[in-house]
Amino acid sequence: IDATMIAKIAAEYEKGRLLLIQTTDLGAGRPVQWNIGAIAASGNPRALDLIRHILLASASIPAAFPPVMFDVEANGKPYQEMHVDGGAVSQAFLIPPSVNLRVARARTGYQRKGVVAYIIRNSRLTTEWSDVERLTLSIAQKAVSTMINYNGIGDLYRMYMVTQRAGASFNLAYIGDDFNAEHKEDFDQAYMRALYHYAHEKAERGYPDRKSTRLNS
């Protein structure tokens, strides 16, 4: 991420495109959605450093990586906010569920035909079977991984309902049951390369089995 990329992001923002990245304010226990395009187009000399901090925080998985501290000011007093991966709140988001696009379009007079949502889930829709040892740590790890998986599926349902209410089509790509590469450890290079080639092949064929507005397609 350098000045050249920031300038390109700013140019796209001026055209009306949005790049939003979510982090979690751990102290407040709430999500923060950063408008990267607005920051890039602000002209602030600290914009590049702030965007780098946001990207780092958005990838800082709690307990696996250290949190990222942000210097802020409230009521004239400086203090720091601790931010971690936005996945602590939700794994993905489209627009806030409280926003009704049909109502927004009616009020503004803005109309756009053929609104399409493309959702990429870098995971499966099912929880993989594993032999859980009768140990506290093993049980806790399996429980947490199961919870994370189903939280992600809940995010998909929310996005699906948002698209249906907005009259948009819903297209979902995810890791299917036909992908069986061995996953020895987190960030396993061989597994990640195999996953990349799997997705690339699916994309080349146009995801023929995913072109549906149904979540379970």
mmCIF file with all atom_site columns, C-alpha atoms in Angstrom:
data_model
loop_
_atom_site.group_PDB
_atom_site.id
_atom_site.type_symbol
_atom_site.label_atom_id
_atom_site.label_alt_id
_atom_site.label_comp_id
_atom_site.label_asym_id
_atom_site.label_entity_id
_atom_site.label_seq_id
_atom_site.pdbx_PDB_ins_code
_atom_site.Cartn_x
_atom_site.Cartn_y
_atom_site.Cartn_z
_atom_site.occupancy
_atom_site.B_iso_or_equiv
_atom_site.pdbx_formal_charge
_atom_site.auth_seq_id
_atom_site.auth_comp_id
_atom_site.auth_asym_id
_atom_site.auth_atom_id
_atom_site.pdbx_PDB_model_num
ATOM 1   C CA . ILE A 1 1   ? 0.000   0.000   0.000   1.00 0.00 ? 1   ILE A CA 1
ATOM 2   C CA . ASP A 1 2   ? 1.754   3.137   -1.211  1.00 0.00 ? 2   ASP A CA 1
ATOM 3   C CA . ALA A 1 3   ? 0.910   6.658   -2.326  1.00 0.00 ? 3   ALA A CA 1
ATOM 4   C CA . THR A 1 4   ? 0.204   5.509   -5.895  1.00 0.00 ? 4   THR A CA 1
ATOM 5   C CA . MET A 1 5   ? -2.395  2.977   -4.755  1.00 0.00 ? 5   MET A CA 1
ATOM 6   C CA . ILE A 1 6   ? -3.969  5.511   -2.397  1.00 0.00 ? 6   ILE A CA 1
ATOM 7   C CA . ALA A 1 7   ? -4.336  7.942   -5.307  1.00 0.00 ? 7   ALA A CA 1
ATOM 8   C CA . LYS A 1 8   ? -6.089  5.260   -7.376  1.00 0.00 ? 8   LYS A CA 1
ATOM 9   C CA . ILE A 1 9   ? -8.459  4.458   -4.517  1.00 0.00 ? 9   ILE A CA 1
ATOM 10  C CA . ALA A 1 10  ? -9.231  8.169   -4.119  1.00 0.00 ? 10  ALA A CA 1
ATOM 11  C CA . ALA A 1 11  ? -9.963  8.485   -7.851  1.00 0.00 ? 11  ALA A CA 1
ATOM 12  C CA . GLU A 1 12  ? -12.445 5.590   -7.715  1.00 0.00 ? 12  GLU A CA 1
ATOM 13  C CA . TYR A 1 13  ? -14.075 7.090   -4.623  1.00 0.00 ? 13  TYR A CA 1
ATOM 14  C CA . GLU A 1 14  ? -14.661 10.334  -6.541  1.00 0.00 ? 14  GLU A CA 1
ATOM 15  C CA . LYS A 1 15  ? -16.534 8.232   -9.146  1.00 0.00 ? 15  LYS A CA 1
ATOM 16  C CA . GLY A 1 16  ? -18.886 7.000   -6.437  1.00 0.00 ? 16  GLY A CA 1
ATOM 17  C CA . ARG A 1 17  ? -17.281 3.649   -5.590  1.00 0.00 ? 17  ARG A CA 1
ATOM 18  C CA . LEU A 1 18  ? -16.885 2.585   -1.956  1.00 0.00 ? 18  LEU A CA 1
ATOM 19  C CA . LEU A 1 19  ? -14.153 0.545   -0.292  1.00 0.00 ? 19  LEU A CA 1
ATOM 20  C CA . LEU A 1 20  ? -15.166 -0.306  3.266   1.00 0.00 ? 20  LEU A CA 1
ATOM 21  C CA . ILE A 1 21  ? -13.013 -2.268  5.713   1.00 0.00 ? 21  ILE A CA 1
ATOM 22  C CA . GLN A 1 22  ? -14.226 -3.433  9.108   1.00 0.00 ? 22  GLN A CA 1
ATOM 23  C CA . THR A 1 23  ? -12.290 -3.698  12.359  1.00 0.00 ? 23  THR A CA 1
ATOM 24  C CA . THR A 1 24  ? -13.480 -4.345  15.913  1.00 0.00 ? 24  THR A CA 1
ATOM 25  C CA . ASP A 1 25  ? -13.052 -1.749  18.655  1.00 0.00 ? 25  ASP A CA 1
ATOM 26  C CA . LEU A 1 26  ? -12.264 -4.262  21.381  1.00 0.00 ? 26  LEU A CA 1
ATOM 27  C CA . GLY A 1 27  ? -12.772 -1.852  24.273  1.00 0.00 ? 27  GLY A CA 1
ATOM 28  C CA . ALA A 1 28  ? -16.230 -0.794  23.092  1.00 0.00 ? 28  ALA A CA 1
ATOM 29  C CA . GLY A 1 29  ? -17.036 -4.261  21.757  1.00 0.00 ? 29  GLY A CA 1
ATOM 30  C CA . ARG A 1 30  ? -18.455 -2.929  18.499  1.00 0.00 ? 30  ARG A CA 1
ATOM 31  C CA . PRO A 1 31  ? -17.640 -2.988  14.780  1.00 0.00 ? 31  PRO A CA 1
ATOM 32  C CA . VAL A 1 32  ? -16.069 -0.001  13.042  1.00 0.00 ? 32  VAL A CA 1
ATOM 33  C CA . GLN A 1 33  ? -16.514 0.314   9.277   1.00 0.00 ? 33  GLN A CA 1
ATOM 34  C CA . TRP A 1 34  ? -13.855 2.536   7.762   1.00 0.00 ? 34  TRP A CA 1
ATOM 35  C CA . ASN A 1 35  ? -14.514 4.383   4.495   1.00 0.00 ? 35  ASN A CA 1
ATOM 36  C CA . ILE A 1 36  ? -11.087 3.868   2.924   1.00 0.00 ? 36  ILE A CA 1
ATOM 37  C CA . GLY A 1 37  ? -12.000 5.857   -0.196  1.00 0.00 ? 37  GLY A CA 1
ATOM 38  C CA . ALA A 1 38  ? -12.960 8.924   1.831   1.00 0.00 ? 38  ALA A CA 1
ATOM 39  C CA . ILE A 1 39  ? -9.742  8.682   3.837   1.00 0.00 ? 39  ILE A CA 1
ATOM 40  C CA . ALA A 1 40  ? -7.670  8.334   0.661   1.00 0.00 ? 40  ALA A CA 1
ATOM 41  C CA . ALA A 1 41  ? -9.389  11.345  -0.933  1.00 0.00 ? 41  ALA A CA 1
ATOM 42  C CA . SER A 1 42  ? -9.127  13.510  2.186   1.00 0.00 ? 42  SER A CA 1
ATOM 43  C CA . GLY A 1 43  ? -5.721  14.945  1.318   1.00 0.00 ? 43  GLY A CA 1
ATOM 44  C CA . ASN A 1 44  ? -4.621  14.446  4.910   1.00 0.00 ? 44  ASN A CA 1
ATOM 45  C CA . PRO A 1 45  ? -0.861  13.752  5.065   1.00 0.00 ? 45  PRO A CA 1
ATOM 46  C CA . ARG A 1 46  ? -1.543  10.974  7.600   1.00 0.00 ? 46  ARG A CA 1
ATOM 47  C CA . ALA A 1 47  ? -4.045  9.167   5.341   1.00 0.00 ? 47  ALA A CA 1
ATOM 48  C CA . LEU A 1 48  ? -1.557  6.570   4.100   1.00 0.00 ? 48  LEU A CA 1
ATOM 49  C CA . ASP A 1 49  ? -0.413  5.674   7.608   1.00 0.00 ? 49  ASP A CA 1
ATOM 50  C CA . LEU A 1 50  ? -4.020  5.440   8.835   1.00 0.00 ? 50  LEU A CA 1
ATOM 51  C CA . ILE A 1 51  ? -5.056  3.115   5.989   1.00 0.00 ? 51  ILE A CA 1
ATOM 52  C CA . ARG A 1 52  ? -2.085  0.868   6.697   1.00 0.00 ? 52  ARG A CA 1
ATOM 53  C CA . HIS A 1 53  ? -3.104  0.720   10.361  1.00 0.00 ? 53  HIS A CA 1
ATOM 54  C CA . ILE A 1 54  ? -6.682  -0.157  9.397   1.00 0.00 ? 54  ILE A CA 1
ATOM 55  C CA . LEU A 1 55  ? -5.563  -2.969  7.095   1.00 0.00 ? 55  LEU A CA 1
ATOM 56  C CA . LEU A 1 56  ? -3.269  -4.344  9.773   1.00 0.00 ? 56  LEU A CA 1
ATOM 57  C CA . ALA A 1 57  ? -6.007  -4.200  12.404  1.00 0.00 ? 57  ALA A CA 1
ATOM 58  C CA . SER A 1 58  ? -8.516  -5.876  10.082  1.00 0.00 ? 58  SER A CA 1
ATOM 59  C CA . ALA A 1 59  ? -6.157  -8.856  9.800   1.00 0.00 ? 59  ALA A CA 1
ATOM 60  C CA . SER A 1 60  ? -5.177  -9.021  13.478  1.00 0.00 ? 60  SER A CA 1
ATOM 61  C CA . ILE A 1 61  ? -6.927  -12.199 14.610  1.00 0.00 ? 61  ILE A CA 1
ATOM 62  C CA . PRO A 1 62  ? -7.406  -11.967 18.403  1.00 0.00 ? 62  PRO A CA 1
ATOM 63  C CA . ALA A 1 63  ? -4.861  -14.011 20.384  1.00 0.00 ? 63  ALA A CA 1
ATOM 64  C CA . ALA A 1 64  ? -3.036  -14.987 17.171  1.00 0.00 ? 64  ALA A CA 1
ATOM 65  C CA . PHE A 1 65  ? -1.696  -11.512 16.362  1.00 0.00 ? 65  PHE A CA 1
ATOM 66  C CA . PRO A 1 66  ? -1.226  -8.380  18.498  1.00 0.00 ? 66  PRO A CA 1
ATOM 67  C CA . PRO A 1 67  ? -3.956  -5.711  18.373  1.00 0.00 ? 67  PRO A CA 1
ATOM 68  C CA . VAL A 1 68  ? -3.419  -2.371  16.644  1.00 0.00 ? 68  VAL A CA 1
ATOM 69  C CA . MET A 1 69  ? -3.661  0.806   18.706  1.00 0.00 ? 69  MET A CA 1
ATOM 70  C CA . PHE A 1 70  ? -5.254  3.979   17.288  1.00 0.00 ? 70  PHE A CA 1
ATOM 71  C CA . ASP A 1 71  ? -4.602  7.420   18.748  1.00 0.00 ? 71  ASP A CA 1
ATOM 72  C CA . VAL A 1 72  ? -7.920  9.254   19.109  1.00 0.00 ? 72  VAL A CA 1
ATOM 73  C CA . GLU A 1 73  ? -9.264  12.313  20.888  1.00 0.00 ? 73  GLU A CA 1
ATOM 74  C CA . ALA A 1 74  ? -12.586 12.700  22.708  1.00 0.00 ? 74  ALA A CA 1
ATOM 75  C CA . ASN A 1 75  ? -13.757 15.767  24.626  1.00 0.00 ? 75  ASN A CA 1
ATOM 76  C CA . GLY A 1 76  ? -10.330 17.289  24.159  1.00 0.00 ? 76  GLY A CA 1
ATOM 77  C CA . LYS A 1 77  ? -8.539  14.351  25.781  1.00 0.00 ? 77  LYS A CA 1
ATOM 78  C CA . PRO A 1 78  ? -6.224  11.958  23.908  1.00 0.00 ? 78  PRO A CA 1
ATOM 79  C CA . TYR A 1 79  ? -6.421  8.224   24.425  1.00 0.00 ? 79  TYR A CA 1
ATOM 80  C CA . GLN A 1 80  ? -5.978  4.997   22.487  1.00 0.00 ? 80  GLN A CA 1
ATOM 81  C CA . GLU A 1 81  ? -8.450  2.523   21.009  1.00 0.00 ? 81  GLU A CA 1
ATOM 82  C CA . MET A 1 82  ? -7.529  -1.155  20.653  1.00 0.00 ? 82  MET A CA 1
ATOM 83  C CA . HIS A 1 83  ? -8.667  -2.638  17.327  1.00 0.00 ? 83  HIS A CA 1
ATOM 84  C CA . VAL A 1 84  ? -8.586  -6.229  16.091  1.00 0.00 ? 84  VAL A CA 1
ATOM 85  C CA . ASP A 1 85  ? -9.974  -8.271  13.206  1.00 0.00 ? 85  ASP A CA 1
ATOM 86  C CA . GLY A 1 86  ? -13.501 -7.236  12.202  1.00 0.00 ? 86  GLY A CA 1
ATOM 87  C CA . GLY A 1 87  ? -14.366 -10.934 12.195  1.00 0.00 ? 87  GLY A CA 1
ATOM 88  C CA . ALA A 1 88  ? -14.748 -10.716 15.961  1.00 0.00 ? 88  ALA A CA 1
ATOM 89  C CA . VAL A 1 89  ? -18.130 -9.112  15.206  1.00 0.00 ? 89  VAL A CA 1
ATOM 90  C CA . SER A 1 90  ? -18.994 -10.358 11.733  1.00 0.00 ? 90  SER A CA 1
ATOM 91  C CA . GLN A 1 91  ? -17.048 -12.156 9.035   1.00 0.00 ? 91  GLN A CA 1
ATOM 92  C CA . ALA A 1 92  ? -18.630 -10.217 6.185   1.00 0.00 ? 92  ALA A CA 1
ATOM 93  C CA . PHE A 1 93  ? -21.107 -7.407  5.615   1.00 0.00 ? 93  PHE A CA 1
ATOM 94  C CA . LEU A 1 94  ? -22.893 -5.798  2.702   1.00 0.00 ? 94  LEU A CA 1
ATOM 95  C CA . ILE A 1 95  ? -24.893 -2.875  4.069   1.00 0.00 ? 95  ILE A CA 1
ATOM 96  C CA . PRO A 1 96  ? -26.471 -2.393  7.506   1.00 0.00 ? 96  PRO A CA 1
ATOM 97  C CA . PRO A 1 97  ? -29.690 -4.477  7.695   1.00 0.00 ? 97  PRO A CA 1
ATOM 98  C CA . SER A 1 98  ? -31.518 -1.354  8.914   1.00 0.00 ? 98  SER A CA 1
ATOM 99  C CA . VAL A 1 99  ? -30.964 0.326   5.523   1.00 0.00 ? 99  VAL A CA 1
ATOM 100 C CA . ASN A 1 100 ? -33.809 -0.333  3.075   1.00 0.00 ? 100 ASN A CA 1
ATOM 101 C CA . LEU A 1 101 ? -32.465 0.289   -0.438  1.00 0.00 ? 101 LEU A CA 1
ATOM 102 C CA . ARG A 1 102 ? -35.942 0.453   -1.973  1.00 0.00 ? 102 ARG A CA 1
ATOM 103 C CA . VAL A 1 103 ? -36.894 3.272   0.400   1.00 0.00 ? 103 VAL A CA 1
ATOM 104 C CA . ALA A 1 104 ? -33.531 5.017   -0.112  1.00 0.00 ? 104 ALA A CA 1
ATOM 105 C CA . ARG A 1 105 ? -33.944 4.930   -3.901  1.00 0.00 ? 105 ARG A CA 1
ATOM 106 C CA . ALA A 1 106 ? -37.505 6.235   -3.640  1.00 0.00 ? 106 ALA A CA 1
ATOM 107 C CA . ARG A 1 107 ? -36.437 9.155   -1.471  1.00 0.00 ? 107 ARG A CA 1
ATOM 108 C CA . THR A 1 108 ? -33.420 10.151  -3.545  1.00 0.00 ? 108 THR A CA 1
ATOM 109 C CA . GLY A 1 109 ? -34.874 9.433   -6.973  1.00 0.00 ? 109 GLY A CA 1
ATOM 110 C CA . TYR A 1 110 ? -31.763 7.406   -7.800  1.00 0.00 ? 110 TYR A CA 1
ATOM 111 C CA . GLN A 1 111 ? -32.487 4.323   -9.874  1.00 0.00 ? 111 GLN A CA 1
ATOM 112 C CA . ARG A 1 112 ? -30.159 1.579   -10.991 1.00 0.00 ? 112 ARG A CA 1
ATOM 113 C CA . LYS A 1 113 ? -31.218 -1.488  -12.922 1.00 0.00 ? 113 LYS A CA 1
ATOM 114 C CA . GLY A 1 114 ? -29.698 -4.907  -12.494 1.00 0.00 ? 114 GLY A CA 1
ATOM 115 C CA . VAL A 1 115 ? -28.190 -4.577  -9.017  1.00 0.00 ? 115 VAL A CA 1
ATOM 116 C CA . VAL A 1 116 ? -26.023 -7.640  -8.394  1.00 0.00 ? 116 VAL A CA 1
ATOM 117 C CA . ALA A 1 117 ? -24.259 -8.801  -5.220  1.00 0.00 ? 117 ALA A CA 1
ATOM 118 C CA . TYR A 1 118 ? -21.244 -11.102 -5.438  1.00 0.00 ? 118 TYR A CA 1
ATOM 119 C CA . ILE A 1 119 ? -20.281 -12.696 -2.137  1.00 0.00 ? 119 ILE A CA 1
ATOM 120 C CA . ILE A 1 120 ? -17.027 -14.629 -1.678  1.00 0.00 ? 120 ILE A CA 1
ATOM 121 C CA . ARG A 1 121 ? -16.781 -16.804 1.433   1.00 0.00 ? 121 ARG A CA 1
ATOM 122 C CA . ASN A 1 122 ? -13.269 -18.069 2.048   1.00 0.00 ? 122 ASN A CA 1
ATOM 123 C CA . SER A 1 123 ? -14.579 -21.094 3.919   1.00 0.00 ? 123 SER A CA 1
ATOM 124 C CA . ARG A 1 124 ? -17.054 -23.937 3.711   1.00 0.00 ? 124 ARG A CA 1
ATOM 125 C CA . LEU A 1 125 ? -20.751 -23.923 4.530   1.00 0.00 ? 125 LEU A CA 1
ATOM 126 C CA . THR A 1 126 ? -20.317 -26.988 6.697   1.00 0.00 ? 126 THR A CA 1
ATOM 127 C CA . THR A 1 127 ? -18.159 -27.799 9.710   1.00 0.00 ? 127 THR A CA 1
ATOM 128 C CA . GLU A 1 128 ? -15.536 -30.432 8.977   1.00 0.00 ? 128 GLU A CA 1
ATOM 129 C CA . TRP A 1 129 ? -15.630 -33.577 11.079  1.00 0.00 ? 129 TRP A CA 1
ATOM 130 C CA . SER A 1 130 ? -12.742 -34.147 13.463  1.00 0.00 ? 130 SER A CA 1
ATOM 131 C CA . ASP A 1 131 ? -12.018 -36.528 16.322  1.00 0.00 ? 131 ASP A CA 1
ATOM 132 C CA . VAL A 1 132 ? -12.151 -34.335 19.436  1.00 0.00 ? 132 VAL A CA 1
ATOM 133 C CA . GLU A 1 133 ? -10.065 -35.435 22.401  1.00 0.00 ? 133 GLU A CA 1
ATOM 134 C CA . ARG A 1 134 ? -11.701 -35.396 25.824  1.00 0.00 ? 134 ARG A CA 1
ATOM 135 C CA . LEU A 1 135 ? -9.502  -32.526 26.934  1.00 0.00 ? 135 LEU A CA 1
ATOM 136 C CA . THR A 1 136 ? -10.597 -29.033 27.907  1.00 0.00 ? 136 THR A CA 1
ATOM 137 C CA . LEU A 1 137 ? -8.441  -27.265 25.308  1.00 0.00 ? 137 LEU A CA 1
ATOM 138 C CA . SER A 1 138 ? -9.446  -29.599 22.456  1.00 0.00 ? 138 SER A CA 1
ATOM 139 C CA . ILE A 1 139 ? -13.129 -29.265 23.294  1.00 0.00 ? 139 ILE A CA 1
ATOM 140 C CA . ALA A 1 140 ? -12.864 -25.478 23.545  1.00 0.00 ? 140 ALA A CA 1
ATOM 141 C CA . GLN A 1 141 ? -11.022 -25.194 20.215  1.00 0.00 ? 141 GLN A CA 1
ATOM 142 C CA . LYS A 1 142 ? -13.596 -27.316 18.405  1.00 0.00 ? 142 LYS A CA 1
ATOM 143 C CA . ALA A 1 143 ? -16.469 -25.398 19.993  1.00 0.00 ? 143 ALA A CA 1
ATOM 144 C CA . VAL A 1 144 ? -14.985 -22.045 18.993  1.00 0.00 ? 144 VAL A CA 1
ATOM 145 C CA . SER A 1 145 ? -14.273 -23.158 15.402  1.00 0.00 ? 145 SER A CA 1
ATOM 146 C CA . THR A 1 146 ? -17.840 -24.472 15.103  1.00 0.00 ? 146 THR A CA 1
ATOM 147 C CA . MET A 1 147 ? -19.238 -21.209 16.479  1.00 0.00 ? 147 MET A CA 1
ATOM 148 C CA . ILE A 1 148 ? -17.153 -19.147 14.039  1.00 0.00 ? 148 ILE A CA 1
ATOM 149 C CA . ASN A 1 149 ? -18.343 -21.233 11.104  1.00 0.00 ? 149 ASN A CA 1
ATOM 150 C CA . TYR A 1 150 ? -22.019 -20.854 11.955  1.00 0.00 ? 150 TYR A CA 1
ATOM 151 C CA . ASN A 1 151 ? -21.610 -17.135 12.697  1.00 0.00 ? 151 ASN A CA 1
ATOM 152 C CA . GLY A 1 152 ? -20.280 -16.801 9.157   1.00 0.00 ? 152 GLY A CA 1
ATOM 153 C CA . ILE A 1 153 ? -23.293 -18.631 7.757   1.00 0.00 ? 153 ILE A CA 1
ATOM 154 C CA . GLY A 1 154 ? -25.515 -16.260 9.746   1.00 0.00 ? 154 GLY A CA 1
ATOM 155 C CA . ASP A 1 155 ? -23.748 -13.347 8.030   1.00 0.00 ? 155 ASP A CA 1
ATOM 156 C CA . LEU A 1 156 ? -24.567 -14.911 4.657   1.00 0.00 ? 156 LEU A CA 1
ATOM 157 C CA . TYR A 1 157 ? -28.258 -15.176 5.535   1.00 0.00 ? 157 TYR A CA 1
ATOM 158 C CA . ARG A 1 158 ? -28.338 -11.523 6.582   1.00 0.00 ? 158 ARG A CA 1
ATOM 159 C CA . MET A 1 159 ? -26.722 -10.465 3.313   1.00 0.00 ? 159 MET A CA 1
ATOM 160 C CA . TYR A 1 160 ? -29.110 -12.693 1.386   1.00 0.00 ? 160 TYR A CA 1
ATOM 161 C CA . MET A 1 161 ? -32.138 -11.077 3.050   1.00 0.00 ? 161 MET A CA 1
ATOM 162 C CA . VAL A 1 162 ? -30.711 -7.605  2.344   1.00 0.00 ? 162 VAL A CA 1
ATOM 163 C CA . THR A 1 163 ? -30.381 -8.410  -1.370  1.00 0.00 ? 163 THR A CA 1
ATOM 164 C CA . GLN A 1 164 ? -33.895 -9.862  -1.529  1.00 0.00 ? 164 GLN A CA 1
ATOM 165 C CA . ARG A 1 165 ? -35.389 -6.782  0.106   1.00 0.00 ? 165 ARG A CA 1
ATOM 166 C CA . ALA A 1 166 ? -33.416 -4.564  -2.286  1.00 0.00 ? 166 ALA A CA 1
ATOM 167 C CA . GLY A 1 167 ? -34.464 -6.552  -5.360  1.00 0.00 ? 167 GLY A CA 1
ATOM 168 C CA . ALA A 1 168 ? -30.842 -7.484  -6.102  1.00 0.00 ? 168 ALA A CA 1
ATOM 169 C CA . SER A 1 169 ? -29.531 -10.844 -7.268  1.00 0.00 ? 169 SER A CA 1
ATOM 170 C CA . PHE A 1 170 ? -27.409 -12.875 -4.856  1.00 0.00 ? 170 PHE A CA 1
ATOM 171 C CA . ASN A 1 171 ? -24.355 -14.808 -6.067  1.00 0.00 ? 171 ASN A CA 1
ATOM 172 C CA . LEU A 1 172 ? -22.299 -16.830 -3.628  1.00 0.00 ? 172 LEU A CA 1
ATOM 173 C CA . ALA A 1 173 ? -18.897 -18.467 -4.037  1.00 0.00 ? 173 ALA A CA 1
ATOM 174 C CA . TYR A 1 174 ? -17.509 -20.703 -1.297  1.00 0.00 ? 174 TYR A CA 1
ATOM 175 C CA . ILE A 1 175 ? -15.288 -23.714 -0.735  1.00 0.00 ? 175 ILE A CA 1
ATOM 176 C CA . GLY A 1 176 ? -17.326 -26.713 -1.840  1.00 0.00 ? 176 GLY A CA 1
ATOM 177 C CA . ASP A 1 177 ? -17.207 -30.318 -0.729  1.00 0.00 ? 177 ASP A CA 1
ATOM 178 C CA . ASP A 1 178 ? -15.258 -31.156 -3.901  1.00 0.00 ? 178 ASP A CA 1
ATOM 179 C CA . PHE A 1 179 ? -12.138 -29.469 -2.484  1.00 0.00 ? 179 PHE A CA 1
ATOM 180 C CA . ASN A 1 180 ? -10.184 -32.023 -0.452  1.00 0.00 ? 180 ASN A CA 1
ATOM 181 C CA . ALA A 1 181 ? -6.604  -30.735 -0.187  1.00 0.00 ? 181 ALA A CA 1
ATOM 182 C CA . GLU A 1 182 ? -4.826  -31.678 3.026   1.00 0.00 ? 182 GLU A CA 1
ATOM 183 C CA . HIS A 1 183 ? -4.752  -28.863 5.582   1.00 0.00 ? 183 HIS A CA 1
ATOM 184 C CA . LYS A 1 184 ? -1.887  -29.588 7.968   1.00 0.00 ? 184 LYS A CA 1
ATOM 185 C CA . GLU A 1 185 ? -1.737  -26.229 9.747   1.00 0.00 ? 185 GLU A CA 1
ATOM 186 C CA . ASP A 1 186 ? -2.862  -22.622 9.556   1.00 0.00 ? 186 ASP A CA 1
ATOM 187 C CA . PHE A 1 187 ? -1.365  -20.676 6.641   1.00 0.00 ? 187 PHE A CA 1
ATOM 188 C CA . ASP A 1 188 ? -0.130  -23.930 5.080   1.00 0.00 ? 188 ASP A CA 1
ATOM 189 C CA . GLN A 1 189 ? 1.443   -22.796 1.789   1.00 0.00 ? 189 GLN A CA 1
ATOM 190 C CA . ALA A 1 190 ? 0.630   -25.991 -0.129  1.00 0.00 ? 190 ALA A CA 1
ATOM 191 C CA . TYR A 1 191 ? -3.009  -25.856 1.001   1.00 0.00 ? 191 TYR A CA 1
ATOM 192 C CA . MET A 1 192 ? -3.328  -22.152 0.148   1.00 0.00 ? 192 MET A CA 1
ATOM 193 C CA . ARG A 1 193 ? -1.908  -22.691 -3.351  1.00 0.00 ? 193 ARG A CA 1
ATOM 194 C CA . ALA A 1 194 ? -4.274  -25.610 -3.947  1.00 0.00 ? 194 ALA A CA 1
ATOM 195 C CA . LEU A 1 195 ? -7.194  -23.470 -2.768  1.00 0.00 ? 195 LEU A CA 1
ATOM 196 C CA . TYR A 1 196 ? -6.153  -20.650 -5.093  1.00 0.00 ? 196 TYR A CA 1
ATOM 197 C CA . HIS A 1 197 ? -6.085  -22.984 -8.113  1.00 0.00 ? 197 HIS A CA 1
ATOM 198 C CA . TYR A 1 198 ? -9.449  -24.468 -7.091  1.00 0.00 ? 198 TYR A CA 1
ATOM 199 C CA . ALA A 1 199 ? -11.053 -21.015 -6.977  1.00 0.00 ? 199 ALA A CA 1
ATOM 200 C CA . HIS A 1 200 ? -9.342  -19.922 -10.199 1.00 0.00 ? 200 HIS A CA 1
ATOM 201 C CA . GLU A 1 201 ? -10.736 -22.924 -12.050 1.00 0.00 ? 201 GLU A CA 1
ATOM 202 C CA . LYS A 1 202 ? -14.229 -22.260 -10.661 1.00 0.00 ? 202 LYS A CA 1
ATOM 203 C CA . ALA A 1 203 ? -14.027 -18.613 -11.731 1.00 0.00 ? 203 ALA A CA 1
ATOM 204 C CA . GLU A 1 204 ? -12.877 -19.521 -15.249 1.00 0.00 ? 204 GLU A CA 1
ATOM 205 C CA . ARG A 1 205 ? -15.984 -21.683 -15.647 1.00 0.00 ? 205 ARG A CA 1
ATOM 206 C CA . GLY A 1 206 ? -18.169 -18.873 -14.311 1.00 0.00 ? 206 GLY A CA 1
ATOM 207 C CA . TYR A 1 207 ? -19.371 -20.750 -11.227 1.00 0.00 ? 207 TYR A CA 1
ATOM 208 C CA . PRO A 1 208 ? -22.116 -22.510 -13.235 1.00 0.00 ? 208 PRO A CA 1
ATOM 209 C CA . ASP A 1 209 ? -23.469 -24.202 -10.095 1.00 0.00 ? 209 ASP A CA 1
ATOM 210 C CA . ARG A 1 210 ? -23.646 -20.936 -8.107  1.00 0.00 ? 210 ARG A CA 1
ATOM 211 C CA . LYS A 1 211 ? -25.734 -18.735 -10.388 1.00 0.00 ? 211 LYS A CA 1
ATOM 212 C CA . SER A 1 212 ? -28.828 -18.589 -8.252  1.00 0.00 ? 212 SER A CA 1
ATOM 213 C CA . THR A 1 213 ? -30.545 -16.241 -5.857  1.00 0.00 ? 213 THR A CA 1
ATOM 214 C CA . ARG A 1 214 ? -30.942 -19.106 -3.381  1.00 0.00 ? 214 ARG A CA 1
ATOM 215 C CA . LEU A 1 215 ? -28.462 -19.278 -0.537  1.00 0.00 ? 215 LEU A CA 1
ATOM 216 C CA . ASN A 1 216 ? -28.354 -23.073 -0.573  1.00 0.00 ? 216 ASN A CA 1
ATOM 217 C CA . SER A 1 217 ? -27.542 -23.340 -4.273  1.00 0.00 ? 217 SER A CA 1
#
